[in-house]
Amino acid sequence: MVRKVLQGAFLVALTAVLSVGSLFGASALRWADELPALDLLDAMEFSATSQVFARDGSVIGQIVPVFGEERESANRIPVSLDEISPAALQAIIAYEDADFFRHYGFDPLGVARAFYEEFFGDADRGGSTITTQVVKNTVLFDLRADRSLERKAKELMLAVELERRLTKPEILHRYVNVVFWGGNVYGIRAAAQTYFGKDPSELTLAEGLYLARLIPAPNPRHNDFVGTRASMRVVLDSMVRRGTISREAADRAWLQPIQPRGWQVAYDGQGGVVEAVRTEDQVIVQSSLSTDLSRDVLFSVRNFLTERFGEPRVFTQGGLRVTTTIDVQAQRAANAAAQSAEIPEGAQLAIVGLDPETGAILAMVGHKPRPGVPPGELNRATQAFRQPGSSFKPIVYATAFELGGFHQATVLIDEPATFLTRGQPPYEPVNWDDQFMGLLTVREHVNLSRNIPAVKTLEAASAEAVAARARELGYDVQPFFSLALGAFETTPLQHASGFGAFANGGVQVEAHIVTRVEDADGNVLYEAEPRRKQVWTPQTAYLMLDMLHGNVVDRDPTALSWRAALPERWVAGKTGTTNDERDIWFVGSTPGMTAAVWIGNDDAASLPRNMTTSDGTRETVTSSRQPIYVWTDFVDGALQGRPANASGFPVPDGIVFHRIDRRTGALTADGTPAAFRATTDLSAGGVAGALQVEVPIDVRTGERATATTPFEFVEVIRVDPADLDALLGEAPERVAP
């Protein structure tokens, strides 16, 4: 009877085992068909943090990959095994998988335990090896939170295949680069930097043990320093028993007073913890961008990368090495200038500085830093389109210098004028001060930023010609009279780039921030080849620089940009103010730098006429003040310690200097030195001795000719300025050609 009972029990047990075995076998076959390709293991090398470098090779930021529907970020910077201290590797292997070099990818006892737990419901599973964790954290990443038998079986099958394909060091290399270390930290380099502020090659045995202890549950174990510290003693003793390290090495590791990020720990003389206090320094999940230098720069780099390579390449794979044009000293100077800038309450600003010879963006700031106010992703240096106002006038005058025969001594009348374009309402510009200066040279009109002479200059060169040159410089403009006063929109970066052509012999070099992009293996994916375009002749470019230098140094009367002067540096620049004081600018060049500063409100509301400074004084808000203060702070700091060139830019062939009266244009020994083309005849036009002005006359009426006067009835006469009013009477209307 007992025998029959035992036989029956055996048959029942055998049936159960066979049934479970059949079920497991059938499931295993199905799971095997669902296995991902191990070739995807290479993906871990690409799902890595992209590093961004300054022009000198220093790291200035990281772009962290994201994954999943929640777009979690993963801070991972791959390293090779020889970049990790042997002590740290010993610690990780000892804690995570002491038999790593002896097994074939899995722990049989761990597999049996997982099988038992699947059917008997014990929640404390374990038994993972380094090999299975590589599989779990790469090709089975989507199942990482699943603790089912299916995942264990798939891990086992893939681990065996992985052991067949790779050597142990190759598997270990993958492991230390994919393991999760809390927050959004993946891989030992990010972990070493996050917890101890050092490279993995500098980790000690004690620090390696601390990091190893975190691996199974990094966030809770980091929060339990005392418990984590105690477990390190257990692992050290185990390593001594196995002969991995000596007792002396274990004791030295135990006595090391480690201070992981987020903890301030006091020890006794025996390695025991006397006190462990949490600090405010947390292991925080980083956003997709991380930088201690400039988020505006990182946003611009990120935007460039996504436009060129696509978001999946940047945010899902990553692992790029991006070299930028950013000069760390210049960027810090821009940051400091923006931080200390005193501008109207609620207003914003943008700063951009570039090297006009190469087009390299040396620094940029796209917002006004304010305590407690996050900067957001709008980089106003590259994305805010605002009217440049009078700071565009140099483009107008340069066109007239090159095509219209103008020069610095050309005399124009600042007077009320109406300009007509067929099919358009009359255009009647006014000056910023509602005053009229009468007859002055072009140089003096620029110094005093007179509007009506600028429109007359555009008329002389033709609106079409000015617009054509502006488009060559990258501006999006139409040929209207208002173009002379900057009545269109541009960004601070584009404006600095357009202005920079003057400082580079008339050649504009495309502004760029990225010079080189490599993948994790060092393959070059991109190398900058900025476009170069000769927009102005070298002579025209220099004539404009010289005239704009006058806008800084001329006195009696004082030019409006005089505050832009820098000690021992040669500066040329122009202010700009738009209608209703919505925008105020300063754009200028000095050897080594062209920079633009914009200040305004994001909603385009007018700036106040006055503001209170930090010392309690009231100050006028104008383009000749706040933007220049920011510009000089930035440029002075950016070029600090670098050679100054008080003589300015190289003078091209074909340029000569004469001293002129800035009011009349007459040559005079005690006048202002100004640059001219060597071919310019200053004896004509009344600039020598008694000044005379050329005026076109309609011979049929004896009055001033207009655009509708037939050419054969036009005679050009020269008269003294004092006789102009009697000759011309009221100012005539002008018709666009």
PDB file of N, CA and C in Angstrom, residues 214-246:
ATOM      1  N   LEU A 214      26.751  50.691  -4.680  1.00  0.00           N
ATOM      2  CA  LEU A 214      25.562  51.411  -5.126  1.00  0.00           C
ATOM      3  C   LEU A 214      24.813  50.694  -6.249  1.00  0.00           C
ATOM      4  N   ILE A 215      25.495  49.847  -7.015  1.00  0.00           N
ATOM      5  CA  ILE A 215      24.944  49.347  -8.275  1.00  0.00           C
ATOM      6  C   ILE A 215      23.564  48.699  -8.141  1.00  0.00           C
ATOM      7  N   PRO A 216      23.321  47.790  -7.179  1.00  0.00           N
ATOM      8  CA  PRO A 216      21.999  47.143  -7.166  1.00  0.00           C
ATOM      9  C   PRO A 216      20.841  48.107  -6.907  1.00  0.00           C
ATOM     10  N   ALA A 217      21.074  49.150  -6.110  1.00  0.00           N
ATOM     11  CA  ALA A 217      20.008  50.110  -5.796  1.00  0.00           C
ATOM     12  C   ALA A 217      20.663  51.453  -5.480  1.00  0.00           C
ATOM     13  N   PRO A 218      21.148  52.156  -6.499  1.00  0.00           N
ATOM     14  CA  PRO A 218      22.006  53.322  -6.251  1.00  0.00           C
ATOM     15  C   PRO A 218      21.376  54.433  -5.437  1.00  0.00           C
ATOM     16  N   ASN A 219      20.152  54.801  -5.726  1.00  0.00           N
ATOM     17  CA  ASN A 219      19.573  55.935  -5.009  1.00  0.00           C
ATOM     18  C   ASN A 219      19.341  55.623  -3.531  1.00  0.00           C
ATOM     19  N   PRO A 220      18.687  54.492  -3.173  1.00  0.00           N
ATOM     20  CA  PRO A 220      18.517  54.182  -1.746  1.00  0.00           C
ATOM     21  C   PRO A 220      19.841  53.976  -1.020  1.00  0.00           C
ATOM     22  N   ARG A 221      20.801  53.315  -1.667  1.00  0.00           N
ATOM     23  CA  ARG A 221      22.062  53.036  -0.979  1.00  0.00           C
ATOM     24  C   ARG A 221      22.910  54.299  -0.826  1.00  0.00           C
ATOM     25  N   HIS A 222      22.786  55.212  -1.772  1.00  0.00           N
ATOM     26  CA  HIS A 222      23.486  56.489  -1.591  1.00  0.00           C
ATOM     27  C   HIS A 222      22.910  57.247  -0.405  1.00  0.00           C
ATOM     28  N   ASN A 223      21.606  57.107  -0.191  1.00  0.00           N
ATOM     29  CA  ASN A 223      20.962  57.779   0.939  1.00  0.00           C
ATOM     30  C   ASN A 223      21.297  57.123   2.276  1.00  0.00           C
ATOM     31  N   ASP A 224      21.810  55.873   2.258  1.00  0.00           N
ATOM     32  CA  ASP A 224      22.160  55.134   3.476  1.00  0.00           C
ATOM     33  C   ASP A 224      23.670  54.974   3.528  1.00  0.00           C
ATOM     34  N   PHE A 225      24.372  56.055   3.847  1.00  0.00           N
ATOM     35  CA  PHE A 225      25.831  55.976   3.820  1.00  0.00           C
ATOM     36  C   PHE A 225      26.368  55.004   4.863  1.00  0.00           C
ATOM     37  N   VAL A 226      25.814  55.014   6.063  1.00  0.00           N
ATOM     38  CA  VAL A 226      26.329  54.156   7.126  1.00  0.00           C
ATOM     39  C   VAL A 226      26.200  52.688   6.733  1.00  0.00           C
ATOM     40  N   GLY A 227      25.041  52.302   6.182  1.00  0.00           N
ATOM     41  CA  GLY A 227      24.854  50.916   5.769  1.00  0.00           C
ATOM     42  C   GLY A 227      25.777  50.544   4.618  1.00  0.00           C
ATOM     43  N   THR A 228      25.937  51.470   3.675  1.00  0.00           N
ATOM     44  CA  THR A 228      26.825  51.212   2.534  1.00  0.00           C
ATOM     45  C   THR A 228      28.264  51.080   3.003  1.00  0.00           C
ATOM     46  N   ARG A 229      28.672  51.919   3.931  1.00  0.00           N
ATOM     47  CA  ARG A 229      30.030  51.857   4.464  1.00  0.00           C
ATOM     48  C   ARG A 229      30.283  50.515   5.152  1.00  0.00           C
ATOM     49  N   ALA A 230      29.321  50.041   5.930  1.00  0.00           N
ATOM     50  CA  ALA A 230      29.487  48.768   6.633  1.00  0.00           C
ATOM     51  C   ALA A 230      29.638  47.606   5.655  1.00  0.00           C
ATOM     52  N   SER A 231      28.877  47.613   4.580  1.00  0.00           N
ATOM     53  CA  SER A 231      28.964  46.524   3.601  1.00  0.00           C
ATOM     54  C   SER A 231      30.326  46.498   2.919  1.00  0.00           C
ATOM     55  N   MET A 232      31.004  47.640   2.831  1.00  0.00           N
ATOM     56  CA  MET A 232      32.325  47.679   2.216  1.00  0.00           C
ATOM     57  C   MET A 232      33.319  46.832   3.007  1.00  0.00           C
ATOM     58  N   ARG A 233      33.177  46.799   4.341  1.00  0.00           N
ATOM     59  CA  ARG A 233      34.059  45.969   5.170  1.00  0.00           C
ATOM     60  C   ARG A 233      33.884  44.499   4.828  1.00  0.00           C
ATOM     61  N   VAL A 234      32.635  44.094   4.599  1.00  0.00           N
ATOM     62  CA  VAL A 234      32.343  42.701   4.270  1.00  0.00           C
ATOM     63  C   VAL A 234      33.015  42.317   2.954  1.00  0.00           C
ATOM     64  N   VAL A 235      32.924  43.169   1.967  1.00  0.00           N
ATOM     65  CA  VAL A 235      33.508  42.877   0.658  1.00  0.00           C
ATOM     66  C   VAL A 235      35.033  42.857   0.745  1.00  0.00           C
ATOM     67  N   LEU A 236      35.614  43.771   1.505  1.00  0.00           N
ATOM     68  CA  LEU A 236      37.063  43.776   1.674  1.00  0.00           C
ATOM     69  C   LEU A 236      37.550  42.468   2.295  1.00  0.00           C
ATOM     70  N   ASP A 237      36.847  41.996   3.309  1.00  0.00           N
ATOM     71  CA  ASP A 237      37.228  40.731   3.940  1.00  0.00           C
ATOM     72  C   ASP A 237      37.105  39.580   2.954  1.00  0.00           C
ATOM     73  N   SER A 238      36.055  39.616   2.147  1.00  0.00           N
ATOM     74  CA  SER A 238      35.872  38.563   1.145  1.00  0.00           C
ATOM     75  C   SER A 238      37.010  38.588   0.124  1.00  0.00           C
ATOM     76  N   MET A 239      37.441  39.775  -0.284  1.00  0.00           N
ATOM     77  CA  MET A 239      38.532  39.882  -1.244  1.00  0.00           C
ATOM     78  C   MET A 239      39.839  39.347  -0.656  1.00  0.00           C
ATOM     79  N   VAL A 240      40.037  39.549   0.647  1.00  0.00           N
ATOM     80  CA  VAL A 240      41.232  39.003   1.301  1.00  0.00           C
ATOM     81  C   VAL A 240      41.173  37.487   1.315  1.00  0.00           C
ATOM     82  N   ARG A 241      40.003  36.914   1.669  1.00  0.00           N
ATOM     83  CA  ARG A 241      39.866  35.451   1.712  1.00  0.00           C
ATOM     84  C   ARG A 241      40.104  34.827   0.347  1.00  0.00           C
ATOM     85  N   ARG A 242      39.676  35.488  -0.702  1.00  0.00           N
ATOM     86  CA  ARG A 242      39.850  34.948  -2.049  1.00  0.00           C
ATOM     87  C   ARG A 242      41.260  35.180  -2.575  1.00  0.00           C
ATOM     88  N   GLY A 243      42.053  35.949  -1.870  1.00  0.00           N
ATOM     89  CA  GLY A 243      43.399  36.228  -2.313  1.00  0.00           C
ATOM     90  C   GLY A 243      43.481  37.327  -3.357  1.00  0.00           C
ATOM     91  N   THR A 244      42.392  38.103  -3.531  1.00  0.00           N
ATOM     92  CA  THR A 244      42.387  39.183  -4.511  1.00  0.00           C
ATOM     93  C   THR A 244      43.277  40.334  -4.074  1.00  0.00           C
ATOM     94  N   ILE A 245      43.240  40.650  -2.779  1.00  0.00           N
ATOM     95  CA  ILE A 245      44.079  41.701  -2.221  1.00  0.00           C
ATOM     96  C   ILE A 245      44.670  41.204  -0.904  1.00  0.00           C
ATOM     97  N   SER A 246      45.669  41.896  -0.424  1.00  0.00           N
ATOM     98  CA  SER A 246      46.284  41.545   0.858  1.00  0.00           C
ATOM     99  C   SER A 246      45.501  42.179   1.998  1.00  0.00           C
TER     100      SER A 246
END
